[in-house]
Amino acid sequence: MKAGDALPVGQHNIEIQRNREAWERKPLLQEIYRGFYRRIAARIKPEVPGLVVELGSGIGGIKQVIPHCVTTDLFPNPWLDRQENAYRLTFADGSVSHLILFDVWHHLRYPGTALREFSRVLAPGGRLILFEPAASWVGRVVYHFCHHEPVGLKSAITWNAPPDFSADQSDYYAAQGSATRLFWGGEGRGRLAGWRLAEVAPIVSFEYFTSGGFSGPQLGGRFLHPLVRGFDRLAAVCPRIFAARLLVVLDKEKT
Ligand SMILES: C[S@@+](CC[C@H](N)C(=O)[O-])C[C@H]1O[C@@H](n2cnc3c(N)ncnc32)[C@H](O)[C@@H]1O
């Protein structure tokens, strides 16, 4: 797949089913993901009224750590709470306290259009939490060579959908470096009116890389991983070189 390519949207559901099988086979991956979900849970502000909602939940693993999270996806798989499209949500204005997107932002061809919809459903002071690939120096090599989706560091970001766009036209788009470029690399500057960029946290995790994620083979046995975790702690001093993941928190301004 190349930057800007569009595959049929059903490709997402093919991958969801594959990911479910990988999840069952890979307890280490589950453990790593639970750690990622705990980082997200720590950013939830209980004082903001409204629902905690995940968009693009895929296999719905977040419930293991945030049981009250409403899980949703483009595809109404039976383990999810409801079907939702990020570009046209069915939630009432201001009814959501937190929107969580785990590996979903980089599938949004028109991030500015989606952000407007997120702002509509979020309560004042509500949070958008993104968990994304980090295109650090190591990250861009790993994601380029070990994952089928383009990193897309040089391709144009189309912020707004064309006027005749309808949410039903969503396709399978991917640019893994989108969040890095916008929130860590500064390309979002001037595009985030109505939002406060509250946090950009790069996460060094060779543990994640060596787990192979959902699509690759796990490197080393389970016993190697405590060592890898130790290395992660050392490498954490250079996130621009080593980060694997990027956690981004955007707060909707209260106006
Ligand atoms: C890479 S998967 C991530 C799945 C899950 N969050 C995880 O971390 O395992 C991307 C997910 O986003 C969903 N998705 C893509 N475009 C979407 C949209 N416009 N609205 C809602 N979900 C979308 C896909 O169906 C897919 O489940």
PDB file of N, CA and C in Angstrom, residues 53-125:
ATOM      1  N   VAL A  53     -16.085   7.119  25.390  1.00  0.00           N
ATOM      2  CA  VAL A  53     -16.372   6.397  24.141  1.00  0.00           C
ATOM      3  C   VAL A  53     -15.073   6.120  23.396  1.00  0.00           C
ATOM      4  N   GLU A  54     -14.940   4.895  22.906  1.00  0.00           N
ATOM      5  CA  GLU A  54     -13.822   4.612  22.003  1.00  0.00           C
ATOM      6  C   GLU A  54     -14.364   4.494  20.576  1.00  0.00           C
ATOM      7  N   LEU A  55     -13.687   5.149  19.636  1.00  0.00           N
ATOM      8  CA  LEU A  55     -14.042   5.006  18.213  1.00  0.00           C
ATOM      9  C   LEU A  55     -13.054   4.047  17.567  1.00  0.00           C
ATOM     10  N   GLY A  56     -13.533   3.227  16.645  1.00  0.00           N
ATOM     11  CA  GLY A  56     -12.640   2.281  15.968  1.00  0.00           C
ATOM     12  C   GLY A  56     -12.079   1.245  16.925  1.00  0.00           C
ATOM     13  N   SER A  57     -12.942   0.650  17.746  1.00  0.00           N
ATOM     14  CA  SER A  57     -12.480  -0.268  18.805  1.00  0.00           C
ATOM     15  C   SER A  57     -11.930  -1.581  18.271  1.00  0.00           C
ATOM     16  N   GLY A  58     -12.254  -1.928  17.036  1.00  0.00           N
ATOM     17  CA  GLY A  58     -11.715  -3.178  16.478  1.00  0.00           C
ATOM     18  C   GLY A  58     -12.158  -4.383  17.281  1.00  0.00           C
ATOM     19  N   ILE A  59     -11.210  -5.005  17.987  1.00  0.00           N
ATOM     20  CA  ILE A  59     -11.549  -6.210  18.754  1.00  0.00           C
ATOM     21  C   ILE A  59     -12.065  -5.873  20.154  1.00  0.00           C
ATOM     22  N   GLY A  60     -12.051  -4.603  20.530  1.00  0.00           N
ATOM     23  CA  GLY A  60     -12.695  -4.175  21.777  1.00  0.00           C
ATOM     24  C   GLY A  60     -11.916  -4.476  23.046  1.00  0.00           C
ATOM     25  N   GLY A  61     -10.604  -4.638  22.960  1.00  0.00           N
ATOM     26  CA  GLY A  61      -9.788  -5.013  24.122  1.00  0.00           C
ATOM     27  C   GLY A  61      -9.767  -3.978  25.233  1.00  0.00           C
ATOM     28  N   ILE A  62     -10.127  -2.735  24.956  1.00  0.00           N
ATOM     29  CA  ILE A  62     -10.020  -1.658  25.953  1.00  0.00           C
ATOM     30  C   ILE A  62     -10.901  -1.927  27.184  1.00  0.00           C
ATOM     31  N   LYS A  63     -11.981  -2.700  26.989  1.00  0.00           N
ATOM     32  CA  LYS A  63     -12.904  -2.959  28.119  1.00  0.00           C
ATOM     33  C   LYS A  63     -12.202  -3.684  29.262  1.00  0.00           C
ATOM     34  N   GLN A  64     -11.114  -4.409  28.949  1.00  0.00           N
ATOM     35  CA  GLN A  64     -10.400  -5.130  30.007  1.00  0.00           C
ATOM     36  C   GLN A  64      -9.865  -4.169  31.063  1.00  0.00           C
ATOM     37  N   VAL A  65      -9.572  -2.952  30.648  1.00  0.00           N
ATOM     38  CA  VAL A  65      -8.989  -1.977  31.578  1.00  0.00           C
ATOM     39  C   VAL A  65      -9.964  -0.836  31.882  1.00  0.00           C
ATOM     40  N   ILE A  66     -10.795  -0.465  30.917  1.00  0.00           N
ATOM     41  CA  ILE A  66     -11.775   0.616  31.147  1.00  0.00           C
ATOM     42  C   ILE A  66     -13.169   0.024  30.862  1.00  0.00           C
ATOM     43  N   PRO A  67     -13.735  -0.723  31.847  1.00  0.00           N
ATOM     44  CA  PRO A  67     -14.952  -1.496  31.564  1.00  0.00           C
ATOM     45  C   PRO A  67     -16.152  -0.626  31.182  1.00  0.00           C
ATOM     46  N   HIS A  68     -16.178   0.636  31.650  1.00  0.00           N
ATOM     47  CA  HIS A  68     -17.345   1.469  31.326  1.00  0.00           C
ATOM     48  C   HIS A  68     -17.213   2.149  29.971  1.00  0.00           C
ATOM     49  N   CYS A  69     -16.133   1.888  29.251  1.00  0.00           N
ATOM     50  CA  CYS A  69     -15.930   2.534  27.957  1.00  0.00           C
ATOM     51  C   CYS A  69     -16.931   1.965  26.943  1.00  0.00           C
ATOM     52  N   VAL A  70     -17.599   2.850  26.215  1.00  0.00           N
ATOM     53  CA  VAL A  70     -18.532   2.426  25.164  1.00  0.00           C
ATOM     54  C   VAL A  70     -17.699   2.121  23.929  1.00  0.00           C
ATOM     55  N   THR A  71     -17.690   0.850  23.503  1.00  0.00           N
ATOM     56  CA  THR A  71     -16.854   0.470  22.357  1.00  0.00           C
ATOM     57  C   THR A  71     -17.673   0.557  21.064  1.00  0.00           C
ATOM     58  N   THR A  72     -17.036   1.067  20.009  1.00  0.00           N
ATOM     59  CA  THR A  72     -17.746   1.291  18.744  1.00  0.00           C
ATOM     60  C   THR A  72     -16.792   1.013  17.586  1.00  0.00           C
ATOM     61  N   ASP A  73     -17.349   0.836  16.420  1.00  0.00           N
ATOM     62  CA  ASP A  73     -16.519   0.724  15.216  1.00  0.00           C
ATOM     63  C   ASP A  73     -17.422   0.950  13.997  1.00  0.00           C
ATOM     64  N   LEU A  74     -16.761   1.098  12.855  1.00  0.00           N
ATOM     65  CA  LEU A  74     -17.503   1.173  11.588  1.00  0.00           C
ATOM     66  C   LEU A  74     -18.315  -0.096  11.369  1.00  0.00           C
ATOM     67  N   PHE A  75     -17.782  -1.221  11.907  1.00  0.00           N
ATOM     68  CA  PHE A  75     -18.394  -2.527  11.662  1.00  0.00           C
ATOM     69  C   PHE A  75     -19.070  -3.023  12.936  1.00  0.00           C
ATOM     70  N   PRO A  76     -20.342  -3.451  12.829  1.00  0.00           N
ATOM     71  CA  PRO A  76     -21.114  -3.804  14.040  1.00  0.00           C
ATOM     72  C   PRO A  76     -20.791  -5.202  14.527  1.00  0.00           C
ATOM     73  N   ASN A  77     -19.544  -5.457  14.872  1.00  0.00           N
ATOM     74  CA  ASN A  77     -19.205  -6.799  15.358  1.00  0.00           C
ATOM     75  C   ASN A  77     -19.884  -7.056  16.701  1.00  0.00           C
ATOM     76  N   PRO A  78     -20.271  -8.325  16.962  1.00  0.00           N
ATOM     77  CA  PRO A  78     -21.157  -8.601  18.112  1.00  0.00           C
ATOM     78  C   PRO A  78     -20.551  -8.278  19.478  1.00  0.00           C
ATOM     79  N   TRP A  79     -19.218  -8.162  19.578  1.00  0.00           N
ATOM     80  CA  TRP A  79     -18.594  -7.889  20.882  1.00  0.00           C
ATOM     81  C   TRP A  79     -18.546  -6.389  21.203  1.00  0.00           C
ATOM     82  N   LEU A  80     -19.026  -5.552  20.266  1.00  0.00           N
ATOM     83  CA  LEU A  80     -18.968  -4.095  20.485  1.00  0.00           C
ATOM     84  C   LEU A  80     -20.320  -3.546  20.920  1.00  0.00           C
ATOM     85  N   ASP A  81     -20.298  -2.347  21.532  1.00  0.00           N
ATOM     86  CA  ASP A  81     -21.544  -1.762  22.030  1.00  0.00           C
ATOM     87  C   ASP A  81     -22.378  -1.121  20.915  1.00  0.00           C
ATOM     88  N   ARG A  82     -21.719  -0.439  19.973  1.00  0.00           N
ATOM     89  CA  ARG A  82     -22.493   0.177  18.887  1.00  0.00           C
ATOM     90  C   ARG A  82     -21.640   0.466  17.668  1.00  0.00           C
ATOM     91  N   GLN A  83     -22.331   0.796  16.569  1.00  0.00           N
ATOM     92  CA  GLN A  83     -21.665   1.100  15.305  1.00  0.00           C
ATOM     93  C   GLN A  83     -21.565   2.614  15.165  1.00  0.00           C
ATOM     94  N   GLU A  84     -20.372   3.107  14.894  1.00  0.00           N
ATOM     95  CA  GLU A  84     -20.186   4.557  14.771  1.00  0.00           C
ATOM     96  C   GLU A  84     -19.156   4.853  13.690  1.00  0.00           C
ATOM     97  N   ASN A  85     -19.406   5.931  12.960  1.00  0.00           N
ATOM     98  CA  ASN A  85     -18.439   6.434  11.982  1.00  0.00           C
ATOM     99  C   ASN A  85     -17.902   7.768  12.505  1.00  0.00           C
ATOM    100  N   ALA A  86     -16.581   7.878  12.605  1.00  0.00           N
ATOM    101  CA  ALA A  86     -15.964   9.071  13.194  1.00  0.00           C
ATOM    102  C   ALA A  86     -16.423  10.369  12.525  1.00  0.00           C
ATOM    103  N   TYR A  87     -16.789  10.300  11.271  1.00  0.00           N
ATOM    104  CA  TYR A  87     -17.172  11.530  10.553  1.00  0.00           C
ATOM    105  C   TYR A  87     -18.625  11.935  10.799  1.00  0.00           C
ATOM    106  N   ARG A  88     -19.434  10.972  11.303  1.00  0.00           N
ATOM    107  CA  ARG A  88     -20.853  11.295  11.543  1.00  0.00           C
ATOM    108  C   ARG A  88     -21.327  10.460  12.732  1.00  0.00           C
ATOM    109  N   LEU A  89     -21.084  11.005  13.925  1.00  0.00           N
ATOM    110  CA  LEU A  89     -21.388  10.248  15.144  1.00  0.00           C
ATOM    111  C   LEU A  89     -22.862  10.376  15.492  1.00  0.00           C
ATOM    112  N   THR A  90     -23.399   9.366  16.174  1.00  0.00           N
ATOM    113  CA  THR A  90     -24.821   9.421  16.538  1.00  0.00           C
ATOM    114  C   THR A  90     -25.018   9.957  17.961  1.00  0.00           C
ATOM    115  N   PHE A  91     -23.938  10.365  18.639  1.00  0.00           N
ATOM    116  CA  PHE A  91     -24.051  10.908  19.997  1.00  0.00           C
ATOM    117  C   PHE A  91     -24.588  12.341  19.942  1.00  0.00           C
ATOM    118  N   ALA A  92     -25.374  12.696  20.954  1.00  0.00           N
ATOM    119  CA  ALA A  92     -25.943  14.059  21.016  1.00  0.00           C
ATOM    120  C   ALA A  92     -24.827  15.072  21.308  1.00  0.00           C
ATOM    121  N   ASP A  93     -25.066  16.315  20.964  1.00  0.00           N
ATOM    122  CA  ASP A  93     -24.086  17.391  21.208  1.00  0.00           C
ATOM    123  C   ASP A  93     -23.699  17.400  22.688  1.00  0.00           C
ATOM    124  N   GLY A  94     -22.432  17.489  22.979  1.00  0.00           N
ATOM    125  CA  GLY A  94     -21.939  17.656  24.355  1.00  0.00           C
ATOM    126  C   GLY A  94     -22.180  16.481  25.274  1.00  0.00           C
ATOM    127  N   SER A  95     -22.502  15.296  24.727  1.00  0.00           N
ATOM    128  CA  SER A  95     -22.883  14.173  25.606  1.00  0.00           C
ATOM    129  C   SER A  95     -21.709  13.245  25.960  1.00  0.00           C
ATOM    130  N   VAL A  96     -20.539  13.513  25.397  1.00  0.00           N
ATOM    131  CA  VAL A  96     -19.398  12.614  25.579  1.00  0.00           C
ATOM    132  C   VAL A  96     -18.310  13.344  26.372  1.00  0.00           C
ATOM    133  N   SER A  97     -17.738  12.679  27.382  1.00  0.00           N
ATOM    134  CA  SER A  97     -16.666  13.331  28.152  1.00  0.00           C
ATOM    135  C   SER A  97     -15.293  13.034  27.559  1.00  0.00           C
ATOM    136  N   HIS A  98     -15.123  11.806  27.040  1.00  0.00           N
ATOM    137  CA  HIS A  98     -13.826  11.407  26.487  1.00  0.00           C
ATOM    138  C   HIS A  98     -14.044  10.617  25.204  1.00  0.00           C
ATOM    139  N   LEU A  99     -13.273  10.952  24.210  1.00  0.00           N
ATOM    140  CA  LEU A  99     -13.236  10.152  22.978  1.00  0.00           C
ATOM    141  C   LEU A  99     -11.838   9.556  22.894  1.00  0.00           C
ATOM    142  N   ILE A 100     -11.780   8.253  22.739  1.00  0.00           N
ATOM    143  CA  ILE A 100     -10.485   7.556  22.664  1.00  0.00           C
ATOM    144  C   ILE A 100     -10.352   6.953  21.269  1.00  0.00           C
ATOM    145  N   LEU A 101      -9.229   7.213  20.632  1.00  0.00           N
ATOM    146  CA  LEU A 101      -8.954   6.613  19.313  1.00  0.00           C
ATOM    147  C   LEU A 101      -7.599   5.918  19.393  1.00  0.00           C
ATOM    148  N   PHE A 102      -7.622   4.603  19.357  1.00  0.00           N
ATOM    149  CA  PHE A 102      -6.395   3.820  19.467  1.00  0.00           C
ATOM    150  C   PHE A 102      -6.064   3.290  18.077  1.00  0.00           C
ATOM    151  N   ASP A 103      -5.011   3.818  17.485  1.00  0.00           N
ATOM    152  CA  ASP A 103      -4.616   3.429  16.120  1.00  0.00           C
ATOM    153  C   ASP A 103      -5.733   3.684  15.107  1.00  0.00           C
ATOM    154  N   VAL A 104      -6.453   4.756  15.303  1.00  0.00           N
ATOM    155  CA  VAL A 104      -7.537   5.095  14.387  1.00  0.00           C
ATOM    156  C   VAL A 104      -7.255   6.423  13.685  1.00  0.00           C
ATOM    157  N   TRP A 105      -6.635   7.380  14.398  1.00  0.00           N
ATOM    158  CA  TRP A 105      -6.380   8.707  13.820  1.00  0.00           C
ATOM    159  C   TRP A 105      -5.691   8.599  12.457  1.00  0.00           C
ATOM    160  N   HIS A 106      -4.708   7.684  12.356  1.00  0.00           N
ATOM    161  CA  HIS A 106      -3.942   7.611  11.098  1.00  0.00           C
ATOM    162  C   HIS A 106      -4.743   6.975   9.971  1.00  0.00           C
ATOM    163  N   HIS A 107      -5.972   6.554  10.272  1.00  0.00           N
ATOM    164  CA  HIS A 107      -6.852   6.071   9.205  1.00  0.00           C
ATOM    165  C   HIS A 107      -7.846   7.141   8.767  1.00  0.00           C
ATOM    166  N   LEU A 108      -7.749   8.323   9.335  1.00  0.00           N
ATOM    167  CA  LEU A 108      -8.704   9.382   8.972  1.00  0.00           C
ATOM    168  C   LEU A 108      -8.113  10.215   7.837  1.00  0.00           C
ATOM    169  N   ARG A 109      -8.682  10.086   6.676  1.00  0.00           N
ATOM    170  CA  ARG A 109      -8.173  10.820   5.513  1.00  0.00           C
ATOM    171  C   ARG A 109      -8.364  12.326   5.696  1.00  0.00           C
ATOM    172  N   TYR A 110      -9.422  12.712   6.418  1.00  0.00           N
ATOM    173  CA  TYR A 110      -9.734  14.141   6.601  1.00  0.00           C
ATOM    174  C   TYR A 110      -9.775  14.469   8.100  1.00  0.00           C
ATOM    175  N   PRO A 111      -8.628  14.601   8.749  1.00  0.00           N
ATOM    176  CA  PRO A 111      -8.624  14.754  10.216  1.00  0.00           C
ATOM    177  C   PRO A 111      -9.335  16.021  10.698  1.00  0.00           C
ATOM    178  N   GLY A 112      -9.275  17.092   9.936  1.00  0.00           N
ATOM    179  CA  GLY A 112      -9.935  18.334  10.368  1.00  0.00           C
ATOM    180  C   GLY A 112     -11.448  18.162  10.402  1.00  0.00           C
ATOM    181  N   THR A 113     -11.969  17.464   9.421  1.00  0.00           N
ATOM    182  CA  THR A 113     -13.423  17.222   9.364  1.00  0.00           C
ATOM    183  C   THR A 113     -13.845  16.354  10.561  1.00  0.00           C
ATOM    184  N   ALA A 114     -13.034  15.325  10.857  1.00  0.00           N
ATOM    185  CA  ALA A 114     -13.347  14.467  12.007  1.00  0.00           C
ATOM    186  C   ALA A 114     -13.259  15.265  13.308  1.00  0.00           C
ATOM    187  N   LEU A 115     -12.258  16.133  13.420  1.00  0.00           N
ATOM    188  CA  LEU A 115     -12.103  16.927  14.663  1.00  0.00           C
ATOM    189  C   LEU A 115     -13.341  17.785  14.931  1.00  0.00           C
ATOM    190  N   ARG A 116     -13.934  18.324  13.873  1.00  0.00           N
ATOM    191  CA  ARG A 116     -15.148  19.144  14.080  1.00  0.00           C
ATOM    192  C   ARG A 116     -16.278  18.289  14.644  1.00  0.00           C
ATOM    193  N   GLU A 117     -16.391  17.069  14.151  1.00  0.00           N
ATOM    194  CA  GLU A 117     -17.434  16.160  14.667  1.00  0.00           C
ATOM    195  C   GLU A 117     -17.131  15.772  16.124  1.00  0.00           C
ATOM    196  N   PHE A 118     -15.850  15.571  16.436  1.00  0.00           N
ATOM    197  CA  PHE A 118     -15.466  15.231  17.821  1.00  0.00           C
ATOM    198  C   PHE A 118     -15.837  16.398  18.749  1.00  0.00           C
ATOM    199  N   SER A 119     -15.583  17.606  18.275  1.00  0.00           N
ATOM    200  CA  SER A 119     -15.867  18.781  19.089  1.00  0.00           C
ATOM    201  C   SER A 119     -17.380  18.906  19.354  1.00  0.00           C
ATOM    202  N   ARG A 120     -18.166  18.543  18.362  1.00  0.00           N
ATOM    203  CA  ARG A 120     -19.630  18.631  18.530  1.00  0.00           C
ATOM    204  C   ARG A 120     -20.097  17.719  19.673  1.00  0.00           C
ATOM    205  N   VAL A 121     -19.602  16.486  19.716  1.00  0.00           N
ATOM    206  CA  VAL A 121     -20.156  15.542  20.706  1.00  0.00           C
ATOM    207  C   VAL A 121     -19.505  15.678  22.089  1.00  0.00           C
ATOM    208  N   LEU A 122     -18.310  16.283  22.143  1.00  0.00           N
ATOM    209  CA  LEU A 122     -17.629  16.389  23.444  1.00  0.00           C
ATOM    210  C   LEU A 122     -18.242  17.499  24.293  1.00  0.00           C
ATOM    211  N   ALA A 123     -18.303  17.239  25.600  1.00  0.00           N
ATOM    212  CA  ALA A 123     -18.734  18.272  26.557  1.00  0.00           C
ATOM    213  C   ALA A 123     -17.623  19.322  26.646  1.00  0.00           C
ATOM    214  N   PRO A 124     -17.961  20.562  27.063  1.00  0.00           N
ATOM    215  CA  PRO A 124     -16.889  21.548  27.277  1.00  0.00           C
ATOM    216  C   PRO A 124     -15.863  20.982  28.266  1.00  0.00           C
ATOM    217  N   GLY A 125     -14.582  21.109  27.944  1.00  0.00           N
ATOM    218  CA  GLY A 125     -13.537  20.536  28.796  1.00  0.00           C
ATOM    219  C   GLY A 125     -13.309  19.055  28.547  1.00  0.00           C
TER     220      GLY A 125
END
